[in-house]
mmCIF file of C-alpha atoms in Angstrom:
data_model
loop_
_atom_site.group_PDB
_atom_site.id
_atom_site.type_symbol
_atom_site.label_atom_id
_atom_site.label_comp_id
_atom_site.label_asym_id
_atom_site.label_seq_id
_atom_site.Cartn_x
_atom_site.Cartn_y
_atom_site.Cartn_z
ATOM 1 C CA UNK V 218 17.882 9.085 -9.739
ATOM 2 C CA UNK V 219 17.225 5.732 -8.099
ATOM 3 C CA UNK V 220 14.498 3.107 -8.191
ATOM 4 C CA UNK V 221 12.046 3.311 -5.268
ATOM 5 C CA UNK V 222 11.378 -0.402 -5.649
ATOM 6 C CA UNK V 223 14.947 -1.096 -4.570
ATOM 7 C CA UNK V 224 14.458 1.078 -1.498
ATOM 8 C CA UNK V 225 11.422 -1.073 -0.742
ATOM 9 C CA UNK V 226 13.605 -4.191 -0.966
ATOM 10 C CA UNK V 227 15.991 -2.616 1.561
ATOM 11 C CA UNK V 228 13.056 -1.849 3.879
ATOM 12 C CA UNK V 229 11.920 -5.474 3.770
ATOM 13 C CA UNK V 230 15.448 -6.761 4.466
ATOM 14 C CA UNK V 231 15.610 -4.456 7.468
ATOM 15 C CA UNK V 232 12.123 -5.548 8.601
ATOM 16 C CA UNK V 233 12.743 -9.305 8.311
ATOM 17 C CA UNK V 234 16.411 -9.376 9.233
ATOM 18 C CA UNK V 235 17.883 -11.509 6.440
ATOM 19 C CA UNK V 236 18.100 -11.511 2.664
ATOM 20 C CA UNK V 237 16.631 -15.024 2.573
ATOM 21 C CA UNK V 238 13.548 -14.009 4.565
ATOM 22 C CA UNK V 239 13.098 -10.880 2.475
ATOM 23 C CA UNK V 240 13.397 -12.911 -0.713
ATOM 24 C CA UNK V 241 10.631 -15.246 0.429
ATOM 25 C CA UNK V 242 8.359 -12.347 1.335
ATOM 26 C CA UNK V 243 9.017 -10.553 -1.956
ATOM 27 C CA UNK V 244 8.756 -13.744 -4.049
ATOM 28 C CA UNK V 245 12.290 -13.267 -5.314
ATOM 29 C CA UNK V 246 15.432 -15.366 -5.100
ATOM 30 C CA UNK V 247 18.074 -14.354 -2.556
ATOM 31 C CA UNK V 248 20.447 -13.587 -5.407
ATOM 32 C CA UNK V 249 17.864 -11.260 -6.977
ATOM 33 C CA UNK V 250 17.466 -9.409 -3.660
ATOM 34 C CA UNK V 251 21.247 -9.087 -3.336
ATOM 35 C CA UNK V 252 21.439 -7.776 -6.897
ATOM 36 C CA UNK V 253 18.744 -5.183 -6.195
ATOM 37 C CA UNK V 254 20.684 -3.959 -3.173
ATOM 38 C CA UNK V 255 23.958 -3.833 -5.094
ATOM 39 C CA UNK V 256 22.298 -1.761 -7.804
ATOM 40 C CA UNK V 257 20.826 0.589 -5.205
ATOM 41 C CA UNK V 258 24.239 1.002 -3.578
ATOM 42 C CA UNK V 259 25.763 1.800 -6.977
ATOM 43 C CA UNK V 260 23.048 4.352 -7.748
ATOM 44 C CA UNK V 261 23.605 6.096 -4.410
ATOM 45 C CA UNK V 262 27.377 5.585 -4.425
ATOM 46 C CA UNK V 263 27.396 4.368 -0.799
ATOM 47 C CA UNK V 264 27.796 0.879 0.680
ATOM 48 C CA UNK V 265 24.536 -0.527 2.054
ATOM 49 C CA UNK V 266 25.692 -3.947 3.275
ATOM 50 C CA UNK V 267 28.783 -5.111 5.115
ATOM 51 C CA UNK V 268 30.007 -8.515 6.345
ATOM 52 C CA UNK V 269 29.110 -9.598 9.861
ATOM 53 C CA UNK V 270 30.810 -12.962 10.332
ATOM 54 C CA UNK V 271 28.989 -15.336 7.995
ATOM 55 C CA UNK V 272 26.059 -12.948 7.745
ATOM 56 C CA UNK V 273 25.620 -9.393 6.515
ATOM 57 C CA UNK V 274 24.309 -6.289 8.203
ATOM 58 C CA UNK V 275 23.092 -2.903 7.066
ATOM 59 C CA UNK V 276 25.645 -0.105 7.069
ATOM 60 C CA UNK V 277 25.117 3.265 8.788
ATOM 61 C CA UNK V 278 24.425 4.688 5.318
ATOM 62 C CA UNK V 279 21.651 2.115 4.811
ATOM 63 C CA UNK V 280 20.071 3.038 8.142
ATOM 64 C CA UNK V 281 20.265 6.721 7.192
ATOM 65 C CA UNK V 282 18.492 5.940 3.926
ATOM 66 C CA UNK V 283 15.798 3.997 5.786
ATOM 67 C CA UNK V 284 15.038 7.065 7.896
ATOM 68 C CA UNK V 285 13.883 8.698 4.654
ATOM 69 C CA UNK V 286 12.448 5.543 3.064
ATOM 70 C CA UNK V 287 9.236 5.553 5.109
ATOM 71 C CA UNK V 288 8.444 9.096 4.027
ATOM 72 C CA UNK V 289 9.321 8.296 0.406
ATOM 73 C CA UNK V 290 7.078 5.234 0.444
ATOM 74 C CA UNK V 291 4.169 7.158 1.980
ATOM 75 C CA UNK V 292 4.507 9.917 -0.595
ATOM 76 C CA UNK V 293 4.496 7.361 -3.399
ATOM 77 C CA UNK V 294 1.390 5.630 -2.019
ATOM 78 C CA UNK V 295 -0.348 8.994 -1.713
ATOM 79 C CA UNK V 296 0.623 9.915 -5.285
ATOM 80 C CA UNK V 297 -0.883 6.644 -6.525
ATOM 81 C CA UNK V 298 -4.106 7.583 -4.770
ATOM 82 C CA UNK V 299 -4.229 10.993 -6.456
ATOM 83 C CA UNK V 300 -3.500 9.483 -9.868
ATOM 84 C CA UNK V 301 -6.226 6.858 -9.452
ATOM 85 C CA UNK V 302 -8.728 9.668 -8.831
ATOM 86 C CA UNK V 303 -7.924 11.055 -12.292
ATOM 87 C CA UNK V 304 -8.320 7.643 -13.886
ATOM 88 C CA UNK V 305 -11.723 7.132 -12.187
ATOM 89 C CA UNK V 306 -11.912 3.560 -13.468
ATOM 90 C CA UNK V 307 -13.824 0.639 -12.028
ATOM 91 C CA UNK V 308 -12.061 -2.620 -11.314
ATOM 92 C CA UNK V 309 -8.542 -3.216 -10.075
ATOM 93 C CA UNK V 310 -7.334 -5.601 -7.391
ATOM 94 C CA UNK V 311 -7.800 -5.423 -3.625
ATOM 95 C CA UNK V 312 -6.128 -7.850 -1.207
ATOM 96 C CA UNK V 313 -7.594 -8.142 2.282
ATOM 97 C CA UNK V 314 -6.326 -10.171 5.210
ATOM 98 C CA UNK V 315 -7.354 -10.945 8.768
ATOM 99 C CA UNK V 316 -7.270 -13.694 11.373
ATOM 100 C CA UNK V 317 -9.716 -16.601 11.177
ATOM 101 C CA UNK V 318 -12.642 -15.297 13.234
ATOM 102 C CA UNK V 319 -13.029 -12.033 11.282
ATOM 103 C CA UNK V 320 -13.325 -13.785 7.918
ATOM 104 C CA UNK V 321 -17.005 -14.791 8.356
ATOM 105 C CA UNK V 322 -18.009 -11.793 10.470
ATOM 106 C CA UNK V 323 -16.274 -8.939 8.604
ATOM 107 C CA UNK V 324 -14.314 -9.913 5.496
ATOM 108 C CA UNK V 325 -16.996 -11.971 3.743
ATOM 109 C CA UNK V 326 -19.797 -9.396 4.310
ATOM 110 C CA UNK V 327 -17.432 -6.641 3.141
ATOM 111 C CA UNK V 328 -16.514 -8.530 -0.029
ATOM 112 C CA UNK V 329 -20.175 -9.246 -0.770
ATOM 113 C CA UNK V 330 -20.807 -5.522 -0.416
ATOM 114 C CA UNK V 331 -17.913 -4.747 -2.780
ATOM 115 C CA UNK V 332 -19.376 -7.078 -5.410
ATOM 116 C CA UNK V 333 -22.448 -4.847 -5.439
ATOM 117 C CA UNK V 334 -20.495 -1.578 -5.428
ATOM 118 C CA UNK V 335 -17.964 -2.554 -8.114
ATOM 119 C CA UNK V 336 -18.487 -5.943 -9.794
ATOM 120 C CA UNK V 337 -15.232 -5.489 -11.733
ATOM 121 C CA UNK V 338 -13.099 -5.210 -8.594
ATOM 122 C CA UNK V 339 -11.029 -8.359 -8.038
ATOM 123 C CA UNK V 340 -11.008 -8.915 -4.256
ATOM 124 C CA UNK V 341 -8.832 -11.572 -2.635
ATOM 125 C CA UNK V 342 -8.876 -12.678 1.008
ATOM 126 C CA UNK V 343 -6.097 -14.202 3.074
ATOM 127 C CA UNK V 344 -6.132 -15.620 6.612
ATOM 128 C CA UNK V 345 -3.201 -14.074 8.497
ATOM 129 C CA UNK V 346 -2.532 -13.480 12.196
ATOM 130 C CA UNK V 347 -1.764 -9.931 13.319
ATOM 131 C CA UNK V 348 1.925 -10.685 13.906
ATOM 132 C CA UNK V 349 2.382 -11.454 10.182
ATOM 133 C CA UNK V 350 -0.043 -8.889 8.773
ATOM 134 C CA UNK V 351 2.328 -5.956 8.973
ATOM 135 C CA UNK V 352 5.095 -7.822 7.152
ATOM 136 C CA UNK V 353 2.580 -8.737 4.438
ATOM 137 C CA UNK V 354 1.572 -5.081 4.129
ATOM 138 C CA UNK V 355 5.151 -3.908 3.950
ATOM 139 C CA UNK V 356 5.990 -6.516 1.320
ATOM 140 C CA UNK V 357 3.010 -5.422 -0.766
ATOM 141 C CA UNK V 358 1.267 -8.816 -0.486
ATOM 142 C CA UNK V 359 -1.900 -7.305 1.006
ATOM 143 C CA UNK V 360 -3.473 -3.856 0.905
ATOM 144 C CA UNK V 361 -5.707 -3.824 4.005
ATOM 145 C CA UNK V 362 -5.259 -5.917 7.141
ATOM 146 C CA UNK V 363 -7.648 -6.362 10.043
ATOM 147 C CA UNK V 364 -5.427 -6.505 13.112
ATOM 148 C CA UNK V 365 -5.427 -6.188 16.882
ATOM 149 C CA UNK V 366 -3.093 -4.068 19.013
ATOM 150 C CA UNK V 367 -0.232 -6.510 19.355
ATOM 151 C CA UNK V 368 2.534 -6.685 21.938
ATOM 152 C CA UNK V 369 5.767 -6.248 19.994
ATOM 153 C CA UNK V 370 3.907 -4.936 16.941
ATOM 154 C CA UNK V 371 4.088 -1.452 15.420
ATOM 155 C CA UNK V 372 3.079 1.472 17.594
ATOM 156 C CA UNK V 373 0.190 3.749 16.667
ATOM 157 C CA UNK V 374 2.568 6.359 15.256
ATOM 158 C CA UNK V 375 4.738 3.926 13.271
ATOM 159 C CA UNK V 376 5.574 5.899 10.083
ATOM 160 C CA UNK V 377 5.145 2.854 7.833
ATOM 161 C CA UNK V 378 1.462 2.226 8.557
ATOM 162 C CA UNK V 379 -1.886 3.866 9.173
ATOM 163 C CA UNK V 380 -3.894 2.072 11.861
ATOM 164 C CA UNK V 381 -7.450 3.101 12.654
ATOM 165 C CA UNK V 382 -10.082 1.653 14.972
ATOM 166 C CA UNK V 383 -12.713 -0.459 13.223
ATOM 167 C CA UNK V 384 -14.683 -2.218 15.966
ATOM 168 C CA UNK V 385 -14.641 -3.107 19.665
ATOM 169 C CA UNK V 386 -15.992 -6.619 20.243
ATOM 170 C CA UNK V 387 -16.973 -7.667 23.791
ATOM 171 C CA UNK V 388 -15.878 -11.135 24.902
ATOM 172 C CA UNK V 389 -18.349 -13.560 26.473
ATOM 173 C CA UNK V 390 -17.681 -16.601 28.651
ATOM 174 C CA UNK V 391 -18.724 -19.893 27.045
ATOM 175 C CA UNK V 392 -19.540 -22.728 29.462
ATOM 176 C CA UNK V 393 -21.240 -26.176 29.233
ATOM 177 C CA UNK V 394 -24.964 -26.324 29.962
ATOM 178 C CA UNK V 395 -24.349 -28.073 33.300
ATOM 179 C CA UNK V 396 -21.869 -25.438 34.513
ATOM 180 C CA UNK V 397 -22.852 -23.472 37.669
ATOM 181 C CA UNK V 398 -22.735 -20.208 35.667
ATOM 182 C CA UNK V 399 -24.844 -21.473 32.760
ATOM 183 C CA UNK V 400 -28.135 -20.128 34.131
ATOM 184 C CA UNK V 401 -26.723 -16.765 35.190
ATOM 185 C CA UNK V 402 -27.579 -13.641 33.207
ATOM 186 C CA UNK V 403 -24.092 -12.294 33.885
ATOM 187 C CA UNK V 404 -20.945 -13.192 35.795
ATOM 188 C CA UNK V 405 -17.565 -11.796 36.766
ATOM 189 C CA UNK V 406 -14.622 -13.289 34.900
ATOM 190 C CA UNK V 407 -12.871 -14.233 38.154
ATOM 191 C CA UNK V 408 -15.726 -16.669 38.877
ATOM 192 C CA UNK V 409 -14.147 -18.941 36.259
ATOM 193 C CA UNK V 410 -10.733 -18.829 37.921
ATOM 194 C CA UNK V 411 -10.968 -22.422 39.197
ATOM 195 C CA UNK V 412 -12.205 -23.874 35.903
ATOM 196 C CA UNK V 413 -10.229 -25.771 33.317
ATOM 197 C CA UNK V 414 -9.760 -23.658 30.191
ATOM 198 C CA UNK V 415 -9.697 -24.394 26.469
ATOM 199 C CA UNK V 416 -7.174 -22.071 24.847
ATOM 200 C CA UNK V 417 -5.003 -21.859 21.748
ATOM 201 C CA UNK V 418 -1.345 -22.759 22.154
ATOM 202 C CA UNK V 419 0.535 -19.954 23.976
ATOM 203 C CA UNK V 420 1.217 -16.997 21.691
ATOM 204 C CA UNK V 421 -0.059 -18.900 18.649
ATOM 205 C CA UNK V 422 -2.717 -16.313 17.835
ATOM 206 C CA UNK V 423 -4.220 -13.016 18.964
ATOM 207 C CA UNK V 424 -6.989 -14.650 21.012
ATOM 208 C CA UNK V 425 -4.529 -16.376 23.346
ATOM 209 C CA UNK V 426 -2.852 -13.089 24.253
ATOM 210 C CA UNK V 427 -6.220 -11.379 24.801
ATOM 211 C CA UNK V 428 -7.436 -14.110 27.183
ATOM 212 C CA UNK V 429 -4.145 -14.120 29.098
ATOM 213 C CA UNK V 430 -4.328 -10.344 29.632
ATOM 214 C CA UNK V 431 -8.045 -10.425 30.544
ATOM 215 C CA UNK V 432 -7.562 -13.163 33.142
ATOM 216 C CA UNK V 433 -4.502 -11.446 34.592
ATOM 217 C CA UNK V 434 -6.543 -8.243 34.933
ATOM 218 C CA UNK V 435 -9.221 -10.282 36.732
ATOM 219 C CA UNK V 436 -6.578 -11.551 39.142
ATOM 220 C CA UNK V 437 -5.876 -15.101 38.025
ATOM 221 C CA UNK V 438 -3.993 -17.254 35.540
ATOM 222 C CA UNK V 439 -6.246 -19.601 33.534
ATOM 223 C CA UNK V 440 -5.567 -23.319 34.019
ATOM 224 C CA UNK V 441 -4.718 -24.289 30.435
ATOM 225 C CA UNK V 442 -5.781 -27.928 30.094
ATOM 226 C CA UNK V 443 -6.822 -28.312 26.463
ATOM 227 C CA UNK V 444 -5.533 -26.416 23.445
ATOM 228 C CA UNK V 445 -7.478 -25.624 20.277
ATOM 229 C CA UNK V 446 -7.146 -22.723 17.866
ATOM 230 C CA UNK V 447 -10.091 -23.272 15.526
ATOM 231 C CA UNK V 448 -13.379 -22.056 16.996
ATOM 232 C CA UNK V 449 -15.376 -25.137 16.021
ATOM 233 C CA UNK V 450 -12.968 -27.395 17.911
ATOM 234 C CA UNK V 451 -12.916 -25.028 20.896
ATOM 235 C CA UNK V 452 -16.707 -24.920 21.130
ATOM 236 C CA UNK V 453 -16.956 -28.712 20.837
ATOM 237 C CA UNK V 454 -14.519 -29.160 23.722
ATOM 238 C CA UNK V 455 -16.511 -26.750 25.889
ATOM 239 C CA UNK V 456 -19.799 -28.449 24.956
ATOM 240 C CA UNK V 457 -18.405 -31.797 26.085
ATOM 241 C CA UNK V 458 -17.326 -30.486 29.462
ATOM 242 C CA UNK V 459 -13.592 -30.190 28.930
ATOM 243 C CA UNK V 460 -13.385 -26.562 30.044
ATOM 244 C CA UNK V 461 -14.549 -22.998 29.441
ATOM 245 C CA UNK V 462 -13.357 -20.332 27.030
ATOM 246 C CA UNK V 463 -13.723 -16.686 26.097
ATOM 247 C CA UNK V 464 -15.131 -15.876 22.678
ATOM 248 C CA UNK V 465 -15.857 -12.671 20.754
ATOM 249 C CA UNK V 466 -19.600 -12.066 20.907
ATOM 250 C CA UNK V 467 -20.119 -11.900 17.105
ATOM 251 C CA UNK V 468 -18.530 -15.326 16.510
ATOM 252 C CA UNK V 469 -21.515 -17.691 16.091
ATOM 253 C CA UNK V 470 -21.974 -20.910 18.069
ATOM 254 C CA UNK V 471 -24.023 -23.778 16.649
ATOM 255 C CA UNK V 472 -27.488 -24.031 18.209
ATOM 256 C CA UNK V 473 -27.078 -27.793 18.601
ATOM 257 C CA UNK V 474 -24.164 -27.480 21.021
ATOM 258 C CA UNK V 475 -25.107 -27.726 24.731
ATOM 259 C CA UNK V 476 -23.349 -24.536 25.791
ATOM 260 C CA UNK V 477 -24.316 -21.237 27.403
ATOM 261 C CA UNK V 478 -22.881 -17.857 26.439
ATOM 262 C CA UNK V 479 -22.561 -15.785 29.616
ATOM 263 C CA UNK V 480 -22.250 -11.993 29.509
ATOM 264 C CA UNK V 481 -19.377 -10.716 31.647
ATOM 265 C CA UNK V 482 -19.634 -7.803 34.050
ATOM 266 C CA UNK V 483 -17.398 -4.781 33.838
ATOM 267 C CA UNK V 484 -14.597 -4.596 33.111
ATOM 268 C CA UNK V 485 -15.640 -6.624 30.056
ATOM 269 C CA UNK V 486 -12.698 -7.955 28.037
ATOM 270 C CA UNK V 487 -12.865 -6.450 24.566
ATOM 271 C CA UNK V 488 -11.164 -7.226 21.323
ATOM 272 C CA UNK V 489 -10.307 -4.003 19.514
ATOM 273 C CA UNK V 490 -10.071 -4.467 15.767
ATOM 274 C CA UNK V 491 -8.042 -2.118 13.599
ATOM 275 C CA UNK V 492 -7.644 -1.565 9.884
ATOM 276 C CA UNK V 493 -3.996 -1.297 8.912
ATOM 277 C CA UNK V 494 -2.711 -0.018 5.575
ATOM 278 C CA UNK V 495 0.562 1.216 4.186
ATOM 279 C CA UNK V 496 0.843 4.877 5.085
ATOM 280 C CA UNK V 497 -0.445 7.106 2.314
ATOM 281 C CA UNK V 498 -2.371 4.360 0.494
ATOM 282 C CA UNK V 499 -5.906 4.902 1.844
ATOM 283 C CA UNK V 500 -6.970 7.194 -1.001
ATOM 284 C CA UNK V 501 -6.245 4.595 -3.683
ATOM 285 C CA UNK V 502 -9.642 3.672 -5.089
ATOM 286 C CA UNK V 503 -9.679 -0.113 -4.373
ATOM 287 C CA UNK V 504 -8.347 0.448 -0.854
ATOM 288 C CA UNK V 505 -10.793 3.271 -0.133
ATOM 289 C CA UNK V 506 -13.681 1.073 -1.302
ATOM 290 C CA UNK V 507 -12.419 -1.784 0.853
ATOM 291 C CA UNK V 508 -12.213 0.392 3.953
ATOM 292 C CA UNK V 509 -15.732 1.708 3.354
ATOM 293 C CA UNK V 510 -17.047 -1.850 2.972
ATOM 294 C CA UNK V 511 -15.322 -2.997 6.169
ATOM 295 C CA UNK V 512 -16.779 -0.045 8.085
ATOM 296 C CA UNK V 513 -20.219 -1.024 6.751
ATOM 297 C CA UNK V 514 -19.705 -4.669 7.758
ATOM 298 C CA UNK V 515 -18.641 -3.570 11.249
ATOM 299 C CA UNK V 516 -21.810 -1.471 11.594
ATOM 300 C CA UNK V 517 -24.004 -4.360 10.444
ATOM 301 C CA UNK V 518 -22.239 -6.672 12.886
ATOM 302 C CA UNK V 519 -22.916 -4.417 15.877
ATOM 303 C CA UNK V 520 -26.619 -4.337 15.007
ATOM 304 C CA UNK V 521 -26.888 -8.120 14.591
#
């Protein structure tokens, strides 16, 4: 017999590439991670690590084990869900994460809902970009992540995760009040091709990649003049005439800002939001309640 927790350590080392990175993600010391892997190798009677210059790499035996590790992990998560059904107890801990703009629009309403459904449930929220969410899930730091389809991220059929559609959010064009498009009921995105744009730093967050793809589809590259990641700063820059931006429709804009939110004509850029969990974990009571609350929050948001 061997300890599944040690297989999980091996999965994280493979995911993050180094023992040091895995140790940080698992909140262990590098020596503790190395010890876990040595113990796993002894239990299986095969070498799992080998020298690679000054670094180490996984052996063919380790990669063979990892081919089974995803299935083992999913089975264990599913078993935990079945066992929790027998316990039928209120409370527990649920850890949710998502990028900044979904915290007020989805996570907070969902957590408020959960407080009504199960006041004993300890719910914790964490702001995390999609690129890091999957590592956090794999490391067991979060249970449910709100993500976007991400270039370089896991595919829909990745055996480590379950990813399901939560919400499609249309993007609107935000312009200053004195902009030529401000009085229009709708506009085509390419009509903003000659404008200065306010964008996050390249590849710093999901919104940057979405805008880049949307503008490319519309036939132009946005002229990136000013960079801001936080929505309040972005909206203030637009209000003061420094450029235009795209924003998800549910993200609120202060009424005191002199800006206009212009609906875009088809094809409308959309931000697809997903819920991501470790495969097999969705039946665990806290996670199931969290997913139900997020689905409710998404429904409320579309009616707002």
